Structures are given as structure tokens and as C-alpha cells.
PDB file of C-alpha atoms and ligand atoms in Angstrom:
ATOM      1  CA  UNK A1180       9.036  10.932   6.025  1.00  0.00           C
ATOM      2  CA  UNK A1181      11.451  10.404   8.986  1.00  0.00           C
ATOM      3  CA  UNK A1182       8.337  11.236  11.884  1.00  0.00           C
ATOM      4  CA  UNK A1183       8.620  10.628  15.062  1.00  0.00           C
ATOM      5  CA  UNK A1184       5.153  11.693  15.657  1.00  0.00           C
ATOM      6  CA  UNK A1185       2.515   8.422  16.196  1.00  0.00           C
ATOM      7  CA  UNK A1186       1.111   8.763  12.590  1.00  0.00           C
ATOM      8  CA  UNK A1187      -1.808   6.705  12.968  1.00  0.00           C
ATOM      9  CA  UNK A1188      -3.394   9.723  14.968  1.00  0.00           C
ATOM     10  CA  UNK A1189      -6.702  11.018  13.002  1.00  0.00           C
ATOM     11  CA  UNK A1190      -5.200  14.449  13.036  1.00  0.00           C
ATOM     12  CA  UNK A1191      -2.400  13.748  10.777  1.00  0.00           C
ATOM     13  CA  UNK A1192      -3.108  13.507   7.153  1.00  0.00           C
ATOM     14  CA  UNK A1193      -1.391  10.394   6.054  1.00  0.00           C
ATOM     15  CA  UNK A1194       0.607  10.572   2.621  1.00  0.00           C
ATOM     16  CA  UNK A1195       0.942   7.214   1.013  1.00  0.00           C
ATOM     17  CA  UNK A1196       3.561   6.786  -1.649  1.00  0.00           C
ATOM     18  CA  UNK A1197       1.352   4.059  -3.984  1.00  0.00           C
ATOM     19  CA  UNK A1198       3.599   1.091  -5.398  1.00  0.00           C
ATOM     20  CA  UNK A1199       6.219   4.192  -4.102  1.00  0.00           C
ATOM     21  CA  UNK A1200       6.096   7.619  -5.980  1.00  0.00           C
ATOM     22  CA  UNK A1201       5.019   4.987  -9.000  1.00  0.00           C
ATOM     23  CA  UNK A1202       3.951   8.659 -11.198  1.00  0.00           C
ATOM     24  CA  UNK A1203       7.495   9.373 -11.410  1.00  0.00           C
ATOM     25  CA  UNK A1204       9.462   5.965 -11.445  1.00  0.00           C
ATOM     26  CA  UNK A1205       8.388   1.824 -11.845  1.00  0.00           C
ATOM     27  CA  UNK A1206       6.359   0.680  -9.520  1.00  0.00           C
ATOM     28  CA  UNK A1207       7.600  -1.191  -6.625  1.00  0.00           C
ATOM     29  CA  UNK A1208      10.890  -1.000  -7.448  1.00  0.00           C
ATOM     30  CA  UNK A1209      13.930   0.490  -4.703  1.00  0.00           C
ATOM     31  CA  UNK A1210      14.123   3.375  -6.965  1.00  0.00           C
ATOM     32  CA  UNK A1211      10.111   3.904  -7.011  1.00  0.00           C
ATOM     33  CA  UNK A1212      10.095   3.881  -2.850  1.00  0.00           C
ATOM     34  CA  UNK A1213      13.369   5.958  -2.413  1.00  0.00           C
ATOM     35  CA  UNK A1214      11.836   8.646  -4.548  1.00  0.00           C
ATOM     36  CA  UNK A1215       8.822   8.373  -2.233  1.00  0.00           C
ATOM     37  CA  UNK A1216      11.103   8.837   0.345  1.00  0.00           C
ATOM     38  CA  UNK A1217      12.978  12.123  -1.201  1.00  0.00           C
ATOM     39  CA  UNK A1218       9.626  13.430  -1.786  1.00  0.00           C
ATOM     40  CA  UNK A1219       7.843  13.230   2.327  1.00  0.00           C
ATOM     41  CA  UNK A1220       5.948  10.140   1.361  1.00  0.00           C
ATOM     42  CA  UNK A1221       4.437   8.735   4.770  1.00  0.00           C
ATOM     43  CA  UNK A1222       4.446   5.428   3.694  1.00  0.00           C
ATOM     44  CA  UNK A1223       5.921   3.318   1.162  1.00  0.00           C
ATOM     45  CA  UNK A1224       2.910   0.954  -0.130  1.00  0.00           C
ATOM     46  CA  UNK A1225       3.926  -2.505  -1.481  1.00  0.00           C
ATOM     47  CA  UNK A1226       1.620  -4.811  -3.099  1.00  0.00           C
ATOM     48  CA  UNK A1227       2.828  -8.553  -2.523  1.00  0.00           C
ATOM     49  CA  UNK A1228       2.979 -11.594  -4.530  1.00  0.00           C
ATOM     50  CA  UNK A1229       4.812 -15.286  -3.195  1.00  0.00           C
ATOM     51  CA  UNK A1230       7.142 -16.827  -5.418  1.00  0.00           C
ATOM     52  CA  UNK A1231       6.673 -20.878  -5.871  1.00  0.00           C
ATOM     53  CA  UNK A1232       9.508 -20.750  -3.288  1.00  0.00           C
ATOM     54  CA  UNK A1233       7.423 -18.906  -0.893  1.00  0.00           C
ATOM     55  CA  UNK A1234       9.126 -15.570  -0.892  1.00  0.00           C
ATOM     56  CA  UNK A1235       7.219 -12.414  -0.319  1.00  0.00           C
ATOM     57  CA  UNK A1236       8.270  -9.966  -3.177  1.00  0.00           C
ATOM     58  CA  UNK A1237       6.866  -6.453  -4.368  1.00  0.00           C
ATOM     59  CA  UNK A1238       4.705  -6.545  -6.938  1.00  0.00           C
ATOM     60  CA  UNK A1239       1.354  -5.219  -7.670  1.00  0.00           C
ATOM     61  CA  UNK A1240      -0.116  -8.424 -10.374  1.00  0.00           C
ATOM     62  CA  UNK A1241      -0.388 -12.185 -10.072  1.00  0.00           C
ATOM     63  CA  UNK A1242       1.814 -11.968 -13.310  1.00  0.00           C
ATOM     64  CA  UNK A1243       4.949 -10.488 -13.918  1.00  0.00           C
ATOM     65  CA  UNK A1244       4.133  -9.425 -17.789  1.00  0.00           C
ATOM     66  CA  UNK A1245       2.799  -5.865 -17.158  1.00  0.00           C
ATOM     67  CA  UNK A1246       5.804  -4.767 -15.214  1.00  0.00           C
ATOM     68  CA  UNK A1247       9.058  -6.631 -16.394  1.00  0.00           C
ATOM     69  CA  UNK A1248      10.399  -8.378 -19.521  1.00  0.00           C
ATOM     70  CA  UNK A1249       9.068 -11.554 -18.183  1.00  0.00           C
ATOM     71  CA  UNK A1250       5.923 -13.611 -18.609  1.00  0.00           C
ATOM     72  CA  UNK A1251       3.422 -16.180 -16.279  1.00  0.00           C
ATOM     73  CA  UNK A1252       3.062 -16.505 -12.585  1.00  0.00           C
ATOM     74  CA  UNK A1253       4.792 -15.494  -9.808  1.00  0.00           C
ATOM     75  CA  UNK A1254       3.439 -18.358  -7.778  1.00  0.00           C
ATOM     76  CA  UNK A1255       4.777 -20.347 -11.078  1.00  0.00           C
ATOM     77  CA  UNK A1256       8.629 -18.917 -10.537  1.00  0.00           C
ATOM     78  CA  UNK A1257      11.340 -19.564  -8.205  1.00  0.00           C
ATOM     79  CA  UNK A1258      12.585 -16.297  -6.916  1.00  0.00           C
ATOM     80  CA  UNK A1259      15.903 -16.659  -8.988  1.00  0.00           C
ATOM     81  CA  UNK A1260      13.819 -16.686 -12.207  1.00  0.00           C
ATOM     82  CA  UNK A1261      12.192 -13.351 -10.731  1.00  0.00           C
ATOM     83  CA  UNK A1262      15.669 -11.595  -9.911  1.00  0.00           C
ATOM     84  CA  UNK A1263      16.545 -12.272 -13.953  1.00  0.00           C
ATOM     85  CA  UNK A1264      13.494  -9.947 -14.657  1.00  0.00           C
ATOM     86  CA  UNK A1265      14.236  -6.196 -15.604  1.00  0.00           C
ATOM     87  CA  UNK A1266      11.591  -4.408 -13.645  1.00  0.00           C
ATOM     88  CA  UNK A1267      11.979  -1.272 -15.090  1.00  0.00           C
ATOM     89  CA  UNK A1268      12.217  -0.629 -18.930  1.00  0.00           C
ATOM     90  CA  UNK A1269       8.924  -1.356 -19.124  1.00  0.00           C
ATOM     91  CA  UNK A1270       8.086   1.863 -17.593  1.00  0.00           C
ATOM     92  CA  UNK A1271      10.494   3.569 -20.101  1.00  0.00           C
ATOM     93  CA  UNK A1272       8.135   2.373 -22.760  1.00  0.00           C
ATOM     94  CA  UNK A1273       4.937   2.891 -21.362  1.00  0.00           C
ATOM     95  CA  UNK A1274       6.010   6.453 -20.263  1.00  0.00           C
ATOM     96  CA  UNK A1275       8.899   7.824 -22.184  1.00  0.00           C
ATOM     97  CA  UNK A1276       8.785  11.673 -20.778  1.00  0.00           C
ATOM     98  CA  UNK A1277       9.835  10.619 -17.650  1.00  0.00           C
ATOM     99  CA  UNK A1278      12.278   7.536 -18.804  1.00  0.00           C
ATOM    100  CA  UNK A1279      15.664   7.474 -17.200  1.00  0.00           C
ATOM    101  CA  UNK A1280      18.354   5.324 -18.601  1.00  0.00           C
ATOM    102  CA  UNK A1281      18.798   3.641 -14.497  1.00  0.00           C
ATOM    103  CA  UNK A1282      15.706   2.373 -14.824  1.00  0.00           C
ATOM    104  CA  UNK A1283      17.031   0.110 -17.088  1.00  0.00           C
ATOM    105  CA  UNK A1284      17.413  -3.567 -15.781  1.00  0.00           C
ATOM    106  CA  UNK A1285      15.908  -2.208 -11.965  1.00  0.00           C
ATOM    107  CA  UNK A1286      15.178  -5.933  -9.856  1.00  0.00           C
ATOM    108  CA  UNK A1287      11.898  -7.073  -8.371  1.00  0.00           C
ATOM    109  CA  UNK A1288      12.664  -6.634  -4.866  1.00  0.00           C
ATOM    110  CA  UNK A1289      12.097  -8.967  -1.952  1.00  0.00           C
ATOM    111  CA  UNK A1290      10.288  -7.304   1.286  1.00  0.00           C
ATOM    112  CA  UNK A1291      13.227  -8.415   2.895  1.00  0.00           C
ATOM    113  CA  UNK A1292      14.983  -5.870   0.951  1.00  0.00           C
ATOM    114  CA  UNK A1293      13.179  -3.346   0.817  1.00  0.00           C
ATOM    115  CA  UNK A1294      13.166  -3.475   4.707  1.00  0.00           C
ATOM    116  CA  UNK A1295      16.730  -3.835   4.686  1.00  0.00           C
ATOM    117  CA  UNK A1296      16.833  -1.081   2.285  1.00  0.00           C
ATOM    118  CA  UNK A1297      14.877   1.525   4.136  1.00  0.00           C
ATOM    119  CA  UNK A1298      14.651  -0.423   7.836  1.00  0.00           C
ATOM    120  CA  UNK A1299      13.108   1.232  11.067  1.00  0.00           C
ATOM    121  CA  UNK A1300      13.409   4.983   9.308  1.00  0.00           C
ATOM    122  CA  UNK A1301      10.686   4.117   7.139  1.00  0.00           C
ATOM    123  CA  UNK A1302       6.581   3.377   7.161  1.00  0.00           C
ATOM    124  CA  UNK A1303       5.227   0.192   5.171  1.00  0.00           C
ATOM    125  CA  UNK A1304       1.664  -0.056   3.852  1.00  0.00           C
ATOM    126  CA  UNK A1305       1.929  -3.803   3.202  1.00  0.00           C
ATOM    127  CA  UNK A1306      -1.048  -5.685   1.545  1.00  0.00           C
ATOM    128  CA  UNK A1307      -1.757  -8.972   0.804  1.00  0.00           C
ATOM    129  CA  UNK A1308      -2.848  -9.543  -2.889  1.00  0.00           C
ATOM    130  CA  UNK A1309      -4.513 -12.328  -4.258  1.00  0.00           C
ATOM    131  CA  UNK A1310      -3.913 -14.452  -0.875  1.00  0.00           C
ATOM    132  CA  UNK A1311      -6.140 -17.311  -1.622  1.00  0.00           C
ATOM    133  CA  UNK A1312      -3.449 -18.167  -4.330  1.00  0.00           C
ATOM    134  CA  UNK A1313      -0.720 -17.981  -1.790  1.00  0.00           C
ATOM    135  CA  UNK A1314      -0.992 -20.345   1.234  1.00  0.00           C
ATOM    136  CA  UNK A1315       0.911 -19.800   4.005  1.00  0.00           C
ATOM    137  CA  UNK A1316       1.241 -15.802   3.152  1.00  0.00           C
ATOM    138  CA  UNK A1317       0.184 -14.261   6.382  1.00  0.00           C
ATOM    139  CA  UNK A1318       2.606 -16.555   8.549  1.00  0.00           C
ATOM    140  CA  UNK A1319       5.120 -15.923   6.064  1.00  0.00           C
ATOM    141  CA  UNK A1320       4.580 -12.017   6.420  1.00  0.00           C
ATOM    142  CA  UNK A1321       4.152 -12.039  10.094  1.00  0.00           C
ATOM    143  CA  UNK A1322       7.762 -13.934  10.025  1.00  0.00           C
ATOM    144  CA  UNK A1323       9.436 -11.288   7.875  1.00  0.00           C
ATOM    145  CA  UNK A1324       8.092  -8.374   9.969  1.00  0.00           C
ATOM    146  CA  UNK A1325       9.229 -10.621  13.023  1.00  0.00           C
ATOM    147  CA  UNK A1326      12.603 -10.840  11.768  1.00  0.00           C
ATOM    148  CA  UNK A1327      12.738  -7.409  11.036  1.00  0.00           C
ATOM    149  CA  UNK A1328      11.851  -6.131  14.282  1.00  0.00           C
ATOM    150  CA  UNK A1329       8.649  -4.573  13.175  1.00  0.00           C
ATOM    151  CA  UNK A1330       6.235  -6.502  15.367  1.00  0.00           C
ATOM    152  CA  UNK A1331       5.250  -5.782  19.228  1.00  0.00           C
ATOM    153  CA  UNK A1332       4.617  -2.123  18.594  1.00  0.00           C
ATOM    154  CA  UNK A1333       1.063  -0.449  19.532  1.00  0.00           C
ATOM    155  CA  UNK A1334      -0.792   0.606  16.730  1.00  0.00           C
ATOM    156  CA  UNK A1335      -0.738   4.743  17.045  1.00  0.00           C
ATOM    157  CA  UNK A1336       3.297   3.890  16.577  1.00  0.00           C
ATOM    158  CA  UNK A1337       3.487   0.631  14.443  1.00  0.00           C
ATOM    159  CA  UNK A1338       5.812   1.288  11.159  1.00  0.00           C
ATOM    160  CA  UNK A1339       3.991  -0.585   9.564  1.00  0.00           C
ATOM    161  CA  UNK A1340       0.213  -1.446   8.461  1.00  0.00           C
ATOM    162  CA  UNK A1341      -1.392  -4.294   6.860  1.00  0.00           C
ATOM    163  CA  UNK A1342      -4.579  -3.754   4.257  1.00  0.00           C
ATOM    164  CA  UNK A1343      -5.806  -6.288   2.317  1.00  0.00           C
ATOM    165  CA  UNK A1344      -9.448  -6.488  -0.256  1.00  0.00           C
ATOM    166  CA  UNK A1345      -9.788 -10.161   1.367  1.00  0.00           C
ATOM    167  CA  UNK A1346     -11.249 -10.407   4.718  1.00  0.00           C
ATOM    168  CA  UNK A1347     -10.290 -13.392   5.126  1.00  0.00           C
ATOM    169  CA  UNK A1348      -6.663 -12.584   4.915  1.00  0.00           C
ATOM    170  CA  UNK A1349      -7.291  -9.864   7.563  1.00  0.00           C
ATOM    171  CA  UNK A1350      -9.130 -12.379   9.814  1.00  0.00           C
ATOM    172  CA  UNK A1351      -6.004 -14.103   9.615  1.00  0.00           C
ATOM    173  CA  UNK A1352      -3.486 -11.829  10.189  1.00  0.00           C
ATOM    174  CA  UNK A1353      -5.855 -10.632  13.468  1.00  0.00           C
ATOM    175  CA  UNK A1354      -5.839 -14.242  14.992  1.00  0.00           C
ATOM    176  CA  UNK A1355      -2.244 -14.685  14.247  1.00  0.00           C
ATOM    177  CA  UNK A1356      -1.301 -11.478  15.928  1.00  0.00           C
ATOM    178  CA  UNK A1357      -4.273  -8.925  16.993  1.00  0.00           C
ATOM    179  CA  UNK A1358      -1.244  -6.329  17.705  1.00  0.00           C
ATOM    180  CA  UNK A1359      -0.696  -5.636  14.066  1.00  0.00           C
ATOM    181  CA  UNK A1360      -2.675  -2.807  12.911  1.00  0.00           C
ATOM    182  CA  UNK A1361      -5.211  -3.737   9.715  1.00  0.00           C
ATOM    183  CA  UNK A1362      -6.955  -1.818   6.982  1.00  0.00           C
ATOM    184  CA  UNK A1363      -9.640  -3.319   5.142  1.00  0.00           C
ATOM    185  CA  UNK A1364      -9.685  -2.065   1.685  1.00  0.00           C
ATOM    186  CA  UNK A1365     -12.989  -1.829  -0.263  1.00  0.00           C
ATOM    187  CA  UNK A1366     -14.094  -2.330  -3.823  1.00  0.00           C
ATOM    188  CA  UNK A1367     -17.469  -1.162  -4.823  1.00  0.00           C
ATOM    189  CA  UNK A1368     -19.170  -1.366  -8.312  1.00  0.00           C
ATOM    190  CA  UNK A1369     -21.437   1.445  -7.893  1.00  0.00           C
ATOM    191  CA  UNK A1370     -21.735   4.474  -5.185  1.00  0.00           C
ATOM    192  CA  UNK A1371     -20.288   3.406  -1.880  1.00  0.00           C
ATOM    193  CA  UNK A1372     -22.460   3.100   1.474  1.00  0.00           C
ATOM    194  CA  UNK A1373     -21.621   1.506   4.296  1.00  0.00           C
ATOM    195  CA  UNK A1374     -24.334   0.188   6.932  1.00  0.00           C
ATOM    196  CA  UNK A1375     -23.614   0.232  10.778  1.00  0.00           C
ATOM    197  CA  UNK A1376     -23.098  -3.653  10.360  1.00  0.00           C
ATOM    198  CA  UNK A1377     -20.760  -3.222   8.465  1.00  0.00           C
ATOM    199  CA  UNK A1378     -18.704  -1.012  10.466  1.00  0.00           C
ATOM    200  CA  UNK A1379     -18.911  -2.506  13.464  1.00  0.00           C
ATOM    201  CA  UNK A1380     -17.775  -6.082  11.766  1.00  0.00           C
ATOM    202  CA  UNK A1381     -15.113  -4.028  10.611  1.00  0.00           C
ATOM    203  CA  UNK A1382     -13.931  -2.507  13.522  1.00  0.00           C
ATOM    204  CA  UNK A1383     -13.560  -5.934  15.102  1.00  0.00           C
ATOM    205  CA  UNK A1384     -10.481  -6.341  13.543  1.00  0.00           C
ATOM    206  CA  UNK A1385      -9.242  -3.193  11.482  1.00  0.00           C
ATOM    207  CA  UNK A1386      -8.855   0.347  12.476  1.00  0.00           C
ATOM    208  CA  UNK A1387      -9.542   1.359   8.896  1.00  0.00           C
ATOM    209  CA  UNK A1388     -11.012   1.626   5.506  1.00  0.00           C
ATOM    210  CA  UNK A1389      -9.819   1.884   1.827  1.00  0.00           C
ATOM    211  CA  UNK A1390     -11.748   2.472  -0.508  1.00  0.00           C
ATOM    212  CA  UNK A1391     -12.179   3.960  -4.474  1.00  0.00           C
ATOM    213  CA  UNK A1392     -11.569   7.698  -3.947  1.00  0.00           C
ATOM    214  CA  UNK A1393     -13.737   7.272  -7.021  1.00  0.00           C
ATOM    215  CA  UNK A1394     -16.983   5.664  -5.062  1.00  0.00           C
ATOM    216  CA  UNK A1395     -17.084   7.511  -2.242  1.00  0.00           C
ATOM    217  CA  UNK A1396     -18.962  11.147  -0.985  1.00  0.00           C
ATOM    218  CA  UNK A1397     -19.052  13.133   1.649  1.00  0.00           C
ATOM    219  CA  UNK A1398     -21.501  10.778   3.262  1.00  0.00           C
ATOM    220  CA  UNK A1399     -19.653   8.002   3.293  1.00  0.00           C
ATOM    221  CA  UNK A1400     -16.368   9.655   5.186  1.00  0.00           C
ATOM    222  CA  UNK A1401     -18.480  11.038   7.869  1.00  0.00           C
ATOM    223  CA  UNK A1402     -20.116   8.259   8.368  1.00  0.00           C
ATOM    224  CA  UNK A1403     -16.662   6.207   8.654  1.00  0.00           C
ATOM    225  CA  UNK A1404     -14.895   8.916  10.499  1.00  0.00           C
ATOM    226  CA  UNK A1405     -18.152   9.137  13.004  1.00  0.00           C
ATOM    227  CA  UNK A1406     -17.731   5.640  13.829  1.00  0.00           C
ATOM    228  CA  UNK A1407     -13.830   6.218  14.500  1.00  0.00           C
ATOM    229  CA  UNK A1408     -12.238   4.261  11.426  1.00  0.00           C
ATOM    230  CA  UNK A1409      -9.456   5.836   9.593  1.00  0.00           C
ATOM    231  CA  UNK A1410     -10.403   6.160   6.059  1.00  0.00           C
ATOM    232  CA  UNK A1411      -7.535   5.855   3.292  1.00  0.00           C
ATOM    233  CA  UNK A1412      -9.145   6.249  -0.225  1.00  0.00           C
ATOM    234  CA  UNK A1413      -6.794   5.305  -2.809  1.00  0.00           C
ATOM    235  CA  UNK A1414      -5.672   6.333  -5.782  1.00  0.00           C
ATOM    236  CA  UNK A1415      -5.898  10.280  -5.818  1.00  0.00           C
ATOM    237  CA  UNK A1416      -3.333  11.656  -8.405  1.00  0.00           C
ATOM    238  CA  UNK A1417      -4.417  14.994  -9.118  1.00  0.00           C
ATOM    239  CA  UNK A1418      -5.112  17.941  -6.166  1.00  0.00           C
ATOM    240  CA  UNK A1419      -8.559  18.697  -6.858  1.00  0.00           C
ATOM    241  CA  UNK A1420      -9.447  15.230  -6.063  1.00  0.00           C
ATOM    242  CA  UNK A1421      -6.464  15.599  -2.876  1.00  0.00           C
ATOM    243  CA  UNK A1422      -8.275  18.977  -2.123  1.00  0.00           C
ATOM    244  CA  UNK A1423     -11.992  17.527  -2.136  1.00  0.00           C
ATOM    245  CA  UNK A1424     -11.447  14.563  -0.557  1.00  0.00           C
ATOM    246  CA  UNK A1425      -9.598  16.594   2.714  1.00  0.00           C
ATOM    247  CA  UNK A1426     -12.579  18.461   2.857  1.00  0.00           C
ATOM    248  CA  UNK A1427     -14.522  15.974   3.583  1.00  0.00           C
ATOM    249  CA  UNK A1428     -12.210  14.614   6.335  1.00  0.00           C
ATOM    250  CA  UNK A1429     -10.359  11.410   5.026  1.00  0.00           C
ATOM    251  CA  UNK A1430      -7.446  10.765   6.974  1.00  0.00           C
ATOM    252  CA  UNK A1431      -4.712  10.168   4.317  1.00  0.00           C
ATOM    253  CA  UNK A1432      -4.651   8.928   1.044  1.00  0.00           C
ATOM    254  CA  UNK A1433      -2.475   6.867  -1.367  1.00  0.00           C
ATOM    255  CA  UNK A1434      -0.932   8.630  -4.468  1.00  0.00           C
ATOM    256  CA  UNK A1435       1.269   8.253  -7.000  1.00  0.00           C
ATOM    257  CA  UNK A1436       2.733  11.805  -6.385  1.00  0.00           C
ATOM    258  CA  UNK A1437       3.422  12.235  -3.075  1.00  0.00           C
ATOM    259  CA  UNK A1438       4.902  15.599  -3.715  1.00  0.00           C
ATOM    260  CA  UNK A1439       1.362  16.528  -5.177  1.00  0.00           C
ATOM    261  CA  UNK A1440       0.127  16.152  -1.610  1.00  0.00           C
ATOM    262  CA  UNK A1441       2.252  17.657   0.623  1.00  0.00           C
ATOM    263  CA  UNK A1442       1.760  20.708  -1.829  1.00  0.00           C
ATOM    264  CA  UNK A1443      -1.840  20.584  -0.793  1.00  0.00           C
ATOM    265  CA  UNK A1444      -1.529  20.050   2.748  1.00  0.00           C
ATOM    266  CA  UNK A1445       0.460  23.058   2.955  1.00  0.00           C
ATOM    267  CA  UNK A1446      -1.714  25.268   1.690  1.00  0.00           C
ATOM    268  CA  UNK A1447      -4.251  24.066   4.657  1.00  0.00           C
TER     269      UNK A1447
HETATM  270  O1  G3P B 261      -3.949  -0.663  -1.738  1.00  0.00           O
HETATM  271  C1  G3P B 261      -4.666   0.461  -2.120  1.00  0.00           C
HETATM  272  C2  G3P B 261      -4.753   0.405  -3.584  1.00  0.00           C
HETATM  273  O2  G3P B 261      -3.452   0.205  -4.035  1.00  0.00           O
HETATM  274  C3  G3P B 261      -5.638  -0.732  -3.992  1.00  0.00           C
HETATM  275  O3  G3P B 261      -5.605  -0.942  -5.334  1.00  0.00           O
HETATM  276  O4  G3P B 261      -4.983  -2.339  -7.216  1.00  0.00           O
HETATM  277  O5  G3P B 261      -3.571  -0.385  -6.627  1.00  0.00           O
HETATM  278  O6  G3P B 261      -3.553  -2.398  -5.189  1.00  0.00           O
HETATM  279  P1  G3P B 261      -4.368  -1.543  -6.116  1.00  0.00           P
HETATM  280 CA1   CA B 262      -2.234  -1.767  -3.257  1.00  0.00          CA
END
């Protein structure tokens, strides 16, 4: 995953390493993005929640019950009552062919950490969950990447991307700092379509799409790829989805088995 290469180049196939290789390990957990590291992950994604003392920490729900021994609200918990959690015997349980005894007692990380953890050598696919329960998130995520030394890069080289289901949140992030590159993701209930109005609204601010692998059809990524967005379905886990979904020109993808994909893209 260590390219030099601008990545955000529609030629390059872009391998996203969901909640980190999260098929093989917890989810966001340093263990879940280091294996999607090890395994040519592009990116590391991380889903983010705000503790009630406004840190930015990985985690995909509003609620910490699905994925550590804990129960309620992030936005309800300091982040010392997070860093009690065990974030990973949960997946032990839910999956016990691939339990490991160091999962046991694994920490919800901070993004601080996990940029400290895997700095400038690394790609983040950062988004912004449920950020009408979290005032203040974008400035607060725009300071971290700040700090961090993430921020003032064009887009074709930016480490880092920012995707988010809320508009709103992306409208945000562009008028706090039209440099950072955006993907808007995309939740449809039926068969996707997507009118010209839509795209070009879009392209105002974003530079891509993310949609249901699930929704979409040949159709759809033409259109989208026509009109010069990327297009980053999400979640494909198996490689006849991987293989029909290159076929129809997407430009990356997000999976739980990062390895999966690279297989594929080799064969092309
Ligand atoms: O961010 C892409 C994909 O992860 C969106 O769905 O629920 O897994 O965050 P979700
Ligand atoms: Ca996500």
C-alpha cells in the first residue's frame, strides 16, 4: 500500500480496506488496519463517531454495543470510558474460525492514533457518520488532519479522502476547506439511477460516488464515469461481484478482503 503513484487517477483501481481488512480481524481496530496494510489495502477506511468530549474515534455505530463489551452512546461517553472497552472479543464470538486470542481486550482507537500509528505511509478513507449528532465534527476533523500534516495537498495526491451519506456534512467540509478531496456516498432503496442534476450538483463539491455495489448496473457506472466522477461501490466481498463490477469500469471498491482484490486485479 506504500504508492507513490497519485492514486486518485481513474486508471488505478483503488483497493479499500473496509473498517480495515474487517473479514479477517475487528473492525476498526489497529490490528484490523495493519492487516489491511500487510495485505496491499489502498486505503484504510474508518467510520467516525465523537465522544461527549469531542474526540474523533473509529467506529462504525452511534453505539458501542455491537462491537465491544460496552453499552449506549458514544456521544454519551467520555473517551476514558471508551478506552475501558474491549473492542475485540466480540469478534471472537461472532466469528470463532478466525478468533485469535490478541484480539482479546484490542482498544477503540482515536484517529489521532491511528494516524500516529500508520502516519504519511498510509491512505485514509475517513467518513463522517451520523454528523447531525455530532456538532462541531468537520472542524474537529479538519483540525486533526491539520495537525497531522495531511491538509494542503492536491487531490490526485491527497492521503487522504473524506465520504460521507450526509450532504450536508460534505457541504461543510467543502466551505471549510475546498482542497480536501470528497466522496459522496449513496444509499438507494431500489435500483440506482442517477439524473444529470444530480451529477452535476455533485460534482460541485465531490470528485466521487459511493454507492450499494448491490443497487447499481452497468448503466449507472457509465453514466458516472462519463461525467468524470470516480465511483467507489462498497461493500464487495466476494470476486465475482470484484470481477463484475471492474467490468463495468468502477474505479475501486471497498472490501473486507483486500487480499480478495488484488487477486483479481492481477489476473486483469
Ligand atoms: O463507507 C462506505 C461504506 O462503508 C458505507 O457503509 O455502513 O459500512 O459505513 P457503512
Ligand atoms: Ca463506512
Amino acid at each position: 500500500a506504500k504508492l507513490q503513484a497519485p492514486l486518485l487517477n481513474p486508471n488505478k483501481i483503488l483497493n479499500v480496506a473496509h473498517r480495515g481488512a474487517s473479514g479477517y480481524a475487528p473492525e476498526h481496530t489497529l490490528v484490523s488496519y495493519e492487516l489491511g496494510e500487510d495485505l496491499h489495502g489502498d486505503y484504510i477506511e474508518i467510520d467516525l463517531q465523537m465522544t461527549k468530549d469531542g474526540v474523533l474515534i473509529a467506529m462504525h455505530d452511534e453505539k458501542v454495543d455491537r462491537t465491544t463489551n460496552g453499552t449506549g452512546y458514544v456521544k454519551d461517553m467520555t473517551l476514558a470510558e471508551i478506552k475501558q472497552l474491549d473492542a475485540g472479543s466480540w469478534f471472537n464470538e461472532a466469528y470463532p474460525e478466525q478468533a485469535k486470542a490478541e484480539y482479546v481486550g484490542l482498544k477503540v482507537p482515536t484517529l489521532e492514533e491511528v494516524f500516529q500509528e500508520f502516519g504519511r505511509g498510509a491512505r485514509y478513507y475517513i467518513e463522517t457518520k451520523a454528523p447531525e449528532v455530532y456538532p462541531g465534527m468537520e472542524e474537529e476533523l479538519l483540525r486533526v488532519l491539520t495537525k497531522y500534516k495531511m491538509i494542503g495537498q492536491n487531490a490526485p495526491s491527497s492521503k487522504f479522502l473524506v465520504q460521507s451519506f450526509s450532504q450536508e456534512s460534505l457541504l461543510k467540509m467543502h466551505a471549510l476547506n475546498p482542497k480536501v478531496p470528497l466522496v459522496q456516498l449513496l444509499s438507494y432503496s431500489g435500483p440506482a439511477t442517477i439524473t444529470d442534476e444530480q451529477i452535476a450538483e455533485i460534482k460541485e463539491y465531490a470528485i466521487g460516488v459511493g454507492p450499494s455495489f448491490k443497487r447499481i448496473d452497468r448503466a449507472y457506472v457509465e453514466k458516472v464515469r462519463e461525467n468524470d466522477l470516480l465511483i467507489h461501490p462498497y461493500t464487495v466481498n466476494t470476486k465475482e461481484d470484484m470481477e463484475r463490477l471492474l467490468d463495468w469500469g468502477v474505479t475501486g471498491m471497498f472490501t473486507n478482503y483486500p487480499d480478495l482484490l488484488n487477486e483479481v486485479l492481477k489476473g486483469k
